[in-house]
Short mmCIF file of N, CA and C in Angstrom, two decimals:
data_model
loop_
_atom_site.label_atom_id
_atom_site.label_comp_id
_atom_site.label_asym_id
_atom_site.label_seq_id
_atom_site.Cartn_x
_atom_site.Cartn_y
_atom_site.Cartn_z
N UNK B 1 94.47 -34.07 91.77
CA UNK B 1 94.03 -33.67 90.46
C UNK B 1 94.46 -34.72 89.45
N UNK B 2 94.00 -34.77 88.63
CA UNK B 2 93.56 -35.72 87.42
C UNK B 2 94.21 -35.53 86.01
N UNK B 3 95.07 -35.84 84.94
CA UNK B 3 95.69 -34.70 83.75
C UNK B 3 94.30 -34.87 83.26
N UNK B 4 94.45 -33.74 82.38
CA UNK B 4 93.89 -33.45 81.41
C UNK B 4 93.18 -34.75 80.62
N UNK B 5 92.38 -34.62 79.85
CA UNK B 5 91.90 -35.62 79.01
C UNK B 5 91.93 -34.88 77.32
N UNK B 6 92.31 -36.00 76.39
CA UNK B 6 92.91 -34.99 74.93
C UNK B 6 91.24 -33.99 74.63
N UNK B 7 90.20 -34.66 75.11
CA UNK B 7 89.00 -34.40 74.52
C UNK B 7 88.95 -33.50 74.91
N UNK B 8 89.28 -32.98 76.21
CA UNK B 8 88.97 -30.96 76.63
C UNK B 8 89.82 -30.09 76.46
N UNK B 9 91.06 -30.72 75.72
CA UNK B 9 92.33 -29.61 75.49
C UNK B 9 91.61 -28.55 74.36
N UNK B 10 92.07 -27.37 74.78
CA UNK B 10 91.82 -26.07 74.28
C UNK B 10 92.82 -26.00 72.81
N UNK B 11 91.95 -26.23 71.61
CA UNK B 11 92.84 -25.85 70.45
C UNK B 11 92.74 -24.27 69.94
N UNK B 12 91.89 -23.65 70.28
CA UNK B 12 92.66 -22.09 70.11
C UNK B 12 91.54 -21.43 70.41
N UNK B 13 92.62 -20.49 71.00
CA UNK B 13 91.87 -19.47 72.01
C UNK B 13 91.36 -17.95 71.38
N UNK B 14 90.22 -17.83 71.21
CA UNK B 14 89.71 -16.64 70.34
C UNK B 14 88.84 -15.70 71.11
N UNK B 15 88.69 -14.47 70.92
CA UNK B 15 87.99 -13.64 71.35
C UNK B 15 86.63 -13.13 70.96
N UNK B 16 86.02 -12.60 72.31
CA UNK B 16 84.39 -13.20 71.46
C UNK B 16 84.02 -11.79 71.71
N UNK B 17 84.68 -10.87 70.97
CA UNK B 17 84.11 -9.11 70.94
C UNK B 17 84.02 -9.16 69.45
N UNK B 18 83.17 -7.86 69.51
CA UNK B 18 82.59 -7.56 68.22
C UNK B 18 83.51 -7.38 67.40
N UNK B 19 84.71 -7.25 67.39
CA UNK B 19 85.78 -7.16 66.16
C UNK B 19 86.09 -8.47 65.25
N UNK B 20 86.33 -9.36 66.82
CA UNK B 20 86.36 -10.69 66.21
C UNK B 20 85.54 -11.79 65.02
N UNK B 21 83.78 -11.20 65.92
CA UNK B 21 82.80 -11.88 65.22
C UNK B 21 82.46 -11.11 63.53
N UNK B 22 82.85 -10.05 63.56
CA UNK B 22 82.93 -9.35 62.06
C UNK B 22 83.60 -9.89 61.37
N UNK B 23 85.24 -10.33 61.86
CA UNK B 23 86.39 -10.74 61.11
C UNK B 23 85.71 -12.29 60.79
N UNK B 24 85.22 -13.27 61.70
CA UNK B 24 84.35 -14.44 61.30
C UNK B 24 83.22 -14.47 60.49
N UNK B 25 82.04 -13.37 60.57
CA UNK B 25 81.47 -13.34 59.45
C UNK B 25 81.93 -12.98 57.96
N UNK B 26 82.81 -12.06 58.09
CA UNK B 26 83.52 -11.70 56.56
C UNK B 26 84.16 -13.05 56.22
N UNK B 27 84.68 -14.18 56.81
CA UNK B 27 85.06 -15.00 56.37
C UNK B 27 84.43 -16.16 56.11
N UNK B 28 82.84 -15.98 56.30
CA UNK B 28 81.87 -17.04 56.24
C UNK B 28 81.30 -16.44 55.24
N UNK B 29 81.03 -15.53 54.71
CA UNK B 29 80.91 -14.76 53.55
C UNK B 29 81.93 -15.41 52.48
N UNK B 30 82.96 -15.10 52.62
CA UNK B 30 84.07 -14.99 51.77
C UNK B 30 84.36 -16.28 51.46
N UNK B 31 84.06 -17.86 52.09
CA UNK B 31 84.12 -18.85 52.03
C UNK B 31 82.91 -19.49 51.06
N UNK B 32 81.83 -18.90 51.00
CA UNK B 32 80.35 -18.79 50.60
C UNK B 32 80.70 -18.73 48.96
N UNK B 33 81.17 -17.39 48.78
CA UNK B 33 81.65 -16.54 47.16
C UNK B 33 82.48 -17.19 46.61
N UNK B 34 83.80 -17.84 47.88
CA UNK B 34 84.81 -19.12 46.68
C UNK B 34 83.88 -20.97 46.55
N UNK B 35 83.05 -20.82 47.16
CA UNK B 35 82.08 -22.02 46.82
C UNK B 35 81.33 -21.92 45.55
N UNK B 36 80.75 -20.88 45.68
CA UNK B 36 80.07 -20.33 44.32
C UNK B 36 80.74 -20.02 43.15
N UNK B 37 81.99 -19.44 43.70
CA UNK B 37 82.58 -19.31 42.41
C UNK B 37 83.32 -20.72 41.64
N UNK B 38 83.63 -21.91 43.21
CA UNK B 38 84.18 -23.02 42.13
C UNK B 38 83.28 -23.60 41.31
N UNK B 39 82.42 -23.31 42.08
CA UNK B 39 80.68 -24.00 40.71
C UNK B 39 81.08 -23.51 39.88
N UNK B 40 81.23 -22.12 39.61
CA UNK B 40 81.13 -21.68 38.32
C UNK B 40 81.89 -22.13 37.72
N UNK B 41 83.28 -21.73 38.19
CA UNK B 41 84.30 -21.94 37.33
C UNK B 41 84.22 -23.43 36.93
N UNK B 42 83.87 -24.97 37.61
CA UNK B 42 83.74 -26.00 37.08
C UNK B 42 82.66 -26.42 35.90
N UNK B 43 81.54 -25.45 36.19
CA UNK B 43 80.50 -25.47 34.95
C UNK B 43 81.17 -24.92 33.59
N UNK B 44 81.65 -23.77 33.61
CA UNK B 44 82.73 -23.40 32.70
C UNK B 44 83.59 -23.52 32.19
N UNK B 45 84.48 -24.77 32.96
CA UNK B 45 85.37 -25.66 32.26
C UNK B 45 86.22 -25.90 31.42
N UNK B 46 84.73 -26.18 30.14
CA UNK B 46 85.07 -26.44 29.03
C UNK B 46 85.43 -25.11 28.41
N UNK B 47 85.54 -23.72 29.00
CA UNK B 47 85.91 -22.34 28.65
C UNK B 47 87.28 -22.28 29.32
N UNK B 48 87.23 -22.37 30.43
CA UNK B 48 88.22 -21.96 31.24
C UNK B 48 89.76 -22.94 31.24
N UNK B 49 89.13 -23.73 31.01
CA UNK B 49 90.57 -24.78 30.62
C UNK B 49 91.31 -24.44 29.19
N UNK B 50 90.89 -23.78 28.60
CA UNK B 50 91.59 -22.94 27.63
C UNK B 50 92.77 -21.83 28.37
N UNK B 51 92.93 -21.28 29.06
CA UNK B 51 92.85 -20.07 29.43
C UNK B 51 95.06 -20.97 29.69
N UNK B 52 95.54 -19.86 30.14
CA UNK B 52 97.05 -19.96 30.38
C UNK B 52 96.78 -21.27 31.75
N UNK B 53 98.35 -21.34 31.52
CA UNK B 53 98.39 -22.53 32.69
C UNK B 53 97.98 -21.95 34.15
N UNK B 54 98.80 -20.58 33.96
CA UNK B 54 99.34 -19.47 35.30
C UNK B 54 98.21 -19.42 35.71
N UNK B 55 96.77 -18.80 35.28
CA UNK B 55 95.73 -18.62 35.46
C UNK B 55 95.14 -19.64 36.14
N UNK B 56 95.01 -20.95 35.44
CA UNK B 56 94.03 -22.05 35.63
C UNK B 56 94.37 -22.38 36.77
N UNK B 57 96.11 -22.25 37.10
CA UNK B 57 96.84 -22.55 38.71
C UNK B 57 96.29 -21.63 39.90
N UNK B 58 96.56 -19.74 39.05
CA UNK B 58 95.91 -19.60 40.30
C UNK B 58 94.25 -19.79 40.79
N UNK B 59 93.54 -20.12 39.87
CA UNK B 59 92.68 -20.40 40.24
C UNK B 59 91.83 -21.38 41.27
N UNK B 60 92.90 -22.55 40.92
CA UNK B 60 92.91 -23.57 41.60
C UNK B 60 93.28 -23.39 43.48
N UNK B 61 94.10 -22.51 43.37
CA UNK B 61 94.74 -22.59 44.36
C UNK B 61 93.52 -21.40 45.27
N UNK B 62 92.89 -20.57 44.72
CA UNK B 62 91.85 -19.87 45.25
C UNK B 62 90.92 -20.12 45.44
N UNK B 63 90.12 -21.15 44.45
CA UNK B 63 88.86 -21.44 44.54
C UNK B 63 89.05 -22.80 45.01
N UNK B 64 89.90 -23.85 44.48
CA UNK B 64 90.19 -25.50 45.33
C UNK B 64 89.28 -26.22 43.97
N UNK B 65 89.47 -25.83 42.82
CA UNK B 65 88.83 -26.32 41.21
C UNK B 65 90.13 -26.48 40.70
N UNK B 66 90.45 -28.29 40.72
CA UNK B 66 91.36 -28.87 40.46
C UNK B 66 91.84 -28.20 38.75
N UNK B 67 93.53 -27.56 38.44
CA UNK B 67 93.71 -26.35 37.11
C UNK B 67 93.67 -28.33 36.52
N UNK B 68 93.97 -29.08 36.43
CA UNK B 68 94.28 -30.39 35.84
C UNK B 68 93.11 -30.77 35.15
N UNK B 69 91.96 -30.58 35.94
CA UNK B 69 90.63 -31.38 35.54
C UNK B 69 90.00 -29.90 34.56
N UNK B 70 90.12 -28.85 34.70
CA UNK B 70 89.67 -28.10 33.93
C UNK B 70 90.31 -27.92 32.41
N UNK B 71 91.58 -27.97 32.20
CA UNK B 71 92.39 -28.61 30.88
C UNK B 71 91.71 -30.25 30.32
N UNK B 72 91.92 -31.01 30.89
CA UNK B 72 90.86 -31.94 30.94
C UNK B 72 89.59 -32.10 30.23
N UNK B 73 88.79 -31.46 30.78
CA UNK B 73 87.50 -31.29 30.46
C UNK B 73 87.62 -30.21 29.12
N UNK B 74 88.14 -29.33 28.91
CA UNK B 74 88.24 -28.73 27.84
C UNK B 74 88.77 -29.36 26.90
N UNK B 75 89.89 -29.96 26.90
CA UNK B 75 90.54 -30.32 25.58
C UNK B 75 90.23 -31.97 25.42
N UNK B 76 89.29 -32.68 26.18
CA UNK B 76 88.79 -34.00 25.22
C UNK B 76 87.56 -33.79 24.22
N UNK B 77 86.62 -32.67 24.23
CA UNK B 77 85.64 -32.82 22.94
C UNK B 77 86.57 -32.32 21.93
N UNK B 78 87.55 -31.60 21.81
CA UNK B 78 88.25 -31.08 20.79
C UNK B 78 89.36 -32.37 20.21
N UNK B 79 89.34 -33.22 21.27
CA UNK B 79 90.76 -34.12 20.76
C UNK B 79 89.89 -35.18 20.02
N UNK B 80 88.58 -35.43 20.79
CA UNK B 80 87.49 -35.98 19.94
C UNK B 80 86.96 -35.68 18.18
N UNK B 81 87.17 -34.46 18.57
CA UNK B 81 86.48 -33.53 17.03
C UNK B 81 87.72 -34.01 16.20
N UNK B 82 88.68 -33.59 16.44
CA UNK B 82 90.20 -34.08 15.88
C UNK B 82 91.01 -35.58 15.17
N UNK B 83 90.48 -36.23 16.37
CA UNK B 83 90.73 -37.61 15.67
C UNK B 83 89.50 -37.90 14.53
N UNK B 84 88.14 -37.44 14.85
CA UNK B 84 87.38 -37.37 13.71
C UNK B 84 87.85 -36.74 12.24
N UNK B 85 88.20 -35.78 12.76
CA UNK B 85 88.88 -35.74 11.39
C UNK B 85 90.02 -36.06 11.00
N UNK B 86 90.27 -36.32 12.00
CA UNK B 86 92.00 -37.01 11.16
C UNK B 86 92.06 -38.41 10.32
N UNK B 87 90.77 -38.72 10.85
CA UNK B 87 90.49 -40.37 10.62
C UNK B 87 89.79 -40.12 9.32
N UNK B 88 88.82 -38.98 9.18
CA UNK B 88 88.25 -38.79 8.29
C UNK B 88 89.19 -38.33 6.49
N UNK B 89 90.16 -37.47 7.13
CA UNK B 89 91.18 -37.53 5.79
C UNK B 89 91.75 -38.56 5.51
N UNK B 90 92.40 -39.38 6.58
CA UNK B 90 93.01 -40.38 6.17
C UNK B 90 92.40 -41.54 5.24
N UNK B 91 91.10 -41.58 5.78
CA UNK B 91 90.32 -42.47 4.95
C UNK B 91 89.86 -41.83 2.89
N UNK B 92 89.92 -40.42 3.13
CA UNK B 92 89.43 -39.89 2.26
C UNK B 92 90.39 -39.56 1.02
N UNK B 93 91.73 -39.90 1.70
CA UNK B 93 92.99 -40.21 1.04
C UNK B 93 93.48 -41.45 0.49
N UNK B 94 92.98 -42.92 1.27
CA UNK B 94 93.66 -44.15 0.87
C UNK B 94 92.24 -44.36 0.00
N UNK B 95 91.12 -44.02 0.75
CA UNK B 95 89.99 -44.83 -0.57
C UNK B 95 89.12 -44.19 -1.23
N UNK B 96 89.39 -42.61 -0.49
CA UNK B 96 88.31 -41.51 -1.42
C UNK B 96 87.07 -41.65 -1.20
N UNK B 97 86.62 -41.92 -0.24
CA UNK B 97 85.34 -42.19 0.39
C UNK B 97 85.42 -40.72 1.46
N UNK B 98 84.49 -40.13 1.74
CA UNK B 98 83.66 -38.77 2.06
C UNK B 98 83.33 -39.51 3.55
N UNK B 99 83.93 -39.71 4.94
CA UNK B 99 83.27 -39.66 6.11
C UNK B 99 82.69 -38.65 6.49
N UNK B 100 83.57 -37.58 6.69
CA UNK B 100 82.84 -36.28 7.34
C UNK B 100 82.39 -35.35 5.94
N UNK B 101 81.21 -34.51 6.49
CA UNK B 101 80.87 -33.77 5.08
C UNK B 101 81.26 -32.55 5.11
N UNK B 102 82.47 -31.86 5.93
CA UNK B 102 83.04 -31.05 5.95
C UNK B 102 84.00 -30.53 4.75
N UNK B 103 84.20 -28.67 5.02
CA UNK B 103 85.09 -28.21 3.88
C UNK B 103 86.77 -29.38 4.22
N UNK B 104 87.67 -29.11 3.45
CA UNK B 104 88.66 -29.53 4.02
C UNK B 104 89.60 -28.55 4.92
N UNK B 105 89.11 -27.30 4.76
CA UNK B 105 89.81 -26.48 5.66
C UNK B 105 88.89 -26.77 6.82
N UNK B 106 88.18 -27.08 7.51
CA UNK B 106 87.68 -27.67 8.37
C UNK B 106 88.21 -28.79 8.81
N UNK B 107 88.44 -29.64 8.30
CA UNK B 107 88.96 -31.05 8.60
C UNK B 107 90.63 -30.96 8.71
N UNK B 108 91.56 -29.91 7.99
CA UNK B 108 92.79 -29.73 8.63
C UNK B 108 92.98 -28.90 9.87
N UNK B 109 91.96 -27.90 10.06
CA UNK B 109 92.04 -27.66 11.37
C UNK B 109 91.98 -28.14 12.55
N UNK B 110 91.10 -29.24 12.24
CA UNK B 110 90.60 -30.31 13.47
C UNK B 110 92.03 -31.09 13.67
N UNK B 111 92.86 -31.35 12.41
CA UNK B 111 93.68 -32.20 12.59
C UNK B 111 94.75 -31.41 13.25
N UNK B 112 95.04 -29.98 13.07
CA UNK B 112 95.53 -29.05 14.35
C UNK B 112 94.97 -29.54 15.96
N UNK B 113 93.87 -29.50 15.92
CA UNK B 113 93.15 -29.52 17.19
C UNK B 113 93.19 -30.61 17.98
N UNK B 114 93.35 -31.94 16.98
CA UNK B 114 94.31 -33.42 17.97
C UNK B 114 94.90 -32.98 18.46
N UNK B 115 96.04 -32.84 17.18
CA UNK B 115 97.33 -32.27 18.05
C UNK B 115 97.69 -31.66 19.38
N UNK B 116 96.85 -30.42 19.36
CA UNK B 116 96.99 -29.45 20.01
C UNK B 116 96.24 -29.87 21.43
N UNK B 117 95.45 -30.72 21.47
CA UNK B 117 94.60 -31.57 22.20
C UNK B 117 94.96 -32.86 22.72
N UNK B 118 96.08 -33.23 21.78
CA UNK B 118 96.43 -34.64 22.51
C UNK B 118 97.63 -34.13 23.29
N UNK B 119 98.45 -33.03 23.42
CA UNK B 119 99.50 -32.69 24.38
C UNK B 119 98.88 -32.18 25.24
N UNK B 120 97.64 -31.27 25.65
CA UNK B 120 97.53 -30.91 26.49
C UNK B 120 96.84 -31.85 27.16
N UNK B 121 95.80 -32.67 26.79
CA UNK B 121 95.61 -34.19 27.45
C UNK B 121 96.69 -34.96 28.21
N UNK B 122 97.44 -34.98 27.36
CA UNK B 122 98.88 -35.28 28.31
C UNK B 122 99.39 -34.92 29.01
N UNK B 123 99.64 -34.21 28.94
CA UNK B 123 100.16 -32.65 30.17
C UNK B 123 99.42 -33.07 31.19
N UNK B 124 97.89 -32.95 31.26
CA UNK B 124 96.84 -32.78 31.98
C UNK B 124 96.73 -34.04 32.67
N UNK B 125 97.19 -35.22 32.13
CA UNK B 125 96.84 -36.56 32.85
C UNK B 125 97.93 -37.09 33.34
N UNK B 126 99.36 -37.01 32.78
CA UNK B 126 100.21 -37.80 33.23
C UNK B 126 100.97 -37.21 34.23
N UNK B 127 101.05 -35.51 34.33
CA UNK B 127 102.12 -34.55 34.99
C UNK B 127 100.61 -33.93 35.89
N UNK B 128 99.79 -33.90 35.78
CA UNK B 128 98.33 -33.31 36.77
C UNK B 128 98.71 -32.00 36.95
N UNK B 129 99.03 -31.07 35.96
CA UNK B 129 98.91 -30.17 35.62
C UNK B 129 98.24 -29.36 34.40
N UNK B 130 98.28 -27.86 34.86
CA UNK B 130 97.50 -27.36 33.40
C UNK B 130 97.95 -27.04 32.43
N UNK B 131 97.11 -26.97 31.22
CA UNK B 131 97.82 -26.70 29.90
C UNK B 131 96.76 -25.59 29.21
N UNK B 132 96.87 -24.53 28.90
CA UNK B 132 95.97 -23.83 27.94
C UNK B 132 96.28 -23.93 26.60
N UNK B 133 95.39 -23.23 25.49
CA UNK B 133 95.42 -23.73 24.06
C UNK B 133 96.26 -22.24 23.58
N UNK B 134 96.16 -22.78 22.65
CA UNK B 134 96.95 -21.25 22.02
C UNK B 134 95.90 -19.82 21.82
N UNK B 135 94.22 -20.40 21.22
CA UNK B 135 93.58 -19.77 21.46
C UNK B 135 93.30 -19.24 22.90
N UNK B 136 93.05 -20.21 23.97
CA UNK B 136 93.10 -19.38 24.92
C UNK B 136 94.08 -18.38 25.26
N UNK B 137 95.28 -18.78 25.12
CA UNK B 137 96.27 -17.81 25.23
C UNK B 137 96.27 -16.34 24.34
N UNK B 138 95.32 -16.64 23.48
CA UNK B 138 95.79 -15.25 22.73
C UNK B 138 94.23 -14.61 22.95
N UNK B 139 92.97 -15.19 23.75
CA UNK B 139 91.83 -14.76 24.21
C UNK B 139 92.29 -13.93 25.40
N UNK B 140 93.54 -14.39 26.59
CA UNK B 140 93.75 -13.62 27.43
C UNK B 140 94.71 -12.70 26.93
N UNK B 141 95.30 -12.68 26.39
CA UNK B 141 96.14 -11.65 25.88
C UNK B 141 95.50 -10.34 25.61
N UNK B 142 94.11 -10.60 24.57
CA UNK B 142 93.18 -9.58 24.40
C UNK B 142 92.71 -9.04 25.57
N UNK B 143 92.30 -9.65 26.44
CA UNK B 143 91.49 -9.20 27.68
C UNK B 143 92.18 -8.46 28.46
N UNK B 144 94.03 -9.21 28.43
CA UNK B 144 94.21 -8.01 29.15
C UNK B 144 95.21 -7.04 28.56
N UNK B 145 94.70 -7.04 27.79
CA UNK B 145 95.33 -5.55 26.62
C UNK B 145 94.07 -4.62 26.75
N UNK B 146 93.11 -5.23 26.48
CA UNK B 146 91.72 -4.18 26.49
C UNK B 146 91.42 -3.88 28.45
N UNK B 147 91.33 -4.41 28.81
CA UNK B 147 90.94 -4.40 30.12
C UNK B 147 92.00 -4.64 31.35
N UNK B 148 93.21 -4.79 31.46
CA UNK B 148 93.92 -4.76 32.71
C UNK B 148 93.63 -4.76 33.76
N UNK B 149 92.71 -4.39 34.56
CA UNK B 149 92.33 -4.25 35.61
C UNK B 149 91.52 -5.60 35.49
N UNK B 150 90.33 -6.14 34.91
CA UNK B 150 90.01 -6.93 34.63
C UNK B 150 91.29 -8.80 35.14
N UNK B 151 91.89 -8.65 33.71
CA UNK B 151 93.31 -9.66 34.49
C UNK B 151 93.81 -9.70 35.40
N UNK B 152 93.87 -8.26 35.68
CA UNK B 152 95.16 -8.27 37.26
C UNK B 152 94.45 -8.50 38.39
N UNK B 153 92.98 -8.53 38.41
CA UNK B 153 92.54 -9.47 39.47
C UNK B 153 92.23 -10.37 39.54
N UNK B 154 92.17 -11.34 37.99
CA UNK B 154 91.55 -12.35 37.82
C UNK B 154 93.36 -12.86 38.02
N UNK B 155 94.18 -12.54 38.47
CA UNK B 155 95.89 -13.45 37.98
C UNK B 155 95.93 -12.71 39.93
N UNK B 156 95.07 -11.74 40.51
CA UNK B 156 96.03 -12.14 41.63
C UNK B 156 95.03 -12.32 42.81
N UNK B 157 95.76 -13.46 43.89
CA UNK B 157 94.80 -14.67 44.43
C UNK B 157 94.43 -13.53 45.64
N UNK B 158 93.05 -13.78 45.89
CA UNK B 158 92.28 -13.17 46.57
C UNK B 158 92.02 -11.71 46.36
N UNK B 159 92.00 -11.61 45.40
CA UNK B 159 91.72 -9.83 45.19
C UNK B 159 89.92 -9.89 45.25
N UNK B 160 89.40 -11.15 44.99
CA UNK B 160 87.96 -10.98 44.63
C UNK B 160 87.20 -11.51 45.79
N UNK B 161 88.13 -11.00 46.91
CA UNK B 161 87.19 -10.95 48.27
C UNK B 161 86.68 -9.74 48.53
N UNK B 162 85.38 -9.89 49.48
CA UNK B 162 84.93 -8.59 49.74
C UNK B 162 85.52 -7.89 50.68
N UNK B 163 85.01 -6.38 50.90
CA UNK B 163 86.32 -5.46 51.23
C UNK B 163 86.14 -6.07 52.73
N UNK B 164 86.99 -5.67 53.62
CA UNK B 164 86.99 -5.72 54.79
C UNK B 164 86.40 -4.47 55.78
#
């Protein structure tokens, strides 16, 4: 006799009764729904990268929608909007010239929104982790004050598989 060759070694041994093949379709299913759902959640993004860090993590870790790139994608049109206006007071201060045609409570908020936009940019690029905004934070707060059940499955990983 001859050893073995690596190409016919048996990497795992499974059973081919009807219990088994259920437990494999529920999981070809269930693999299907976290595909679909990372679409979503990556089309959404620019929503969801608001949201707490905790969240955006477990998300990541359920669906495989990097929590880094979704902070990311959310907080550069805002850090954008921000330096616009920051650039825009500053200018409207040394020479009194009108860039943006905004109120000025508009244009100090934006200059919140650098801010608030250039740390979580940071966060997000240098440490590849997530950062939510304060609004998001106080959007989930609501949600799960009004709705609980709602949060507590969206915060715990795999609850949004189908039943078994």
């Amino acid at each position: 006799l001859s050893p073995w060759e690596d190409r016919h070694t048996i990497r795992v041994l499974e059973p081919y009764d009807e219990t088994s093949e259920a437990r494999r379709a529920r999981a070809r299913i269930d693999d299907g729904l976290r595909r679909r759902r990372r679409r979503i959640l990556l089309f959404l993004s620019i929503l969801a990268g608001h949201l707490p860090a905790e969240v955006q993590d477990r998300w990541e870790h359920e669906y495989d929608a990097p929590a880094s790139l979704l902070t990311l994608i959310s907080a550069l049109p805002l850090f954008v909007f921000g330096f616009l206006c920051t650039f825009s007071l500053t200018i409207r201060a040394i020479a009194g010239t009108v860039l943006l045609p905004l109120p000025e409570t508009v244009l100090l908020f934006g200059v919140y929104l650098f801010v608030e936009s250039g740390f979580r940019l940071s966060v997000a690029w240098s440490q590849q982790r997530p950062a939510g905004s304060l609004a998001g934070h106080a959007a989930w707060e609501v949600v799960r004050r009004i709705r609980p059940a709602f949060a507590r499955d969206a915060e715990t990983p795999g609850s949004l598989r189908p039943p078994a």
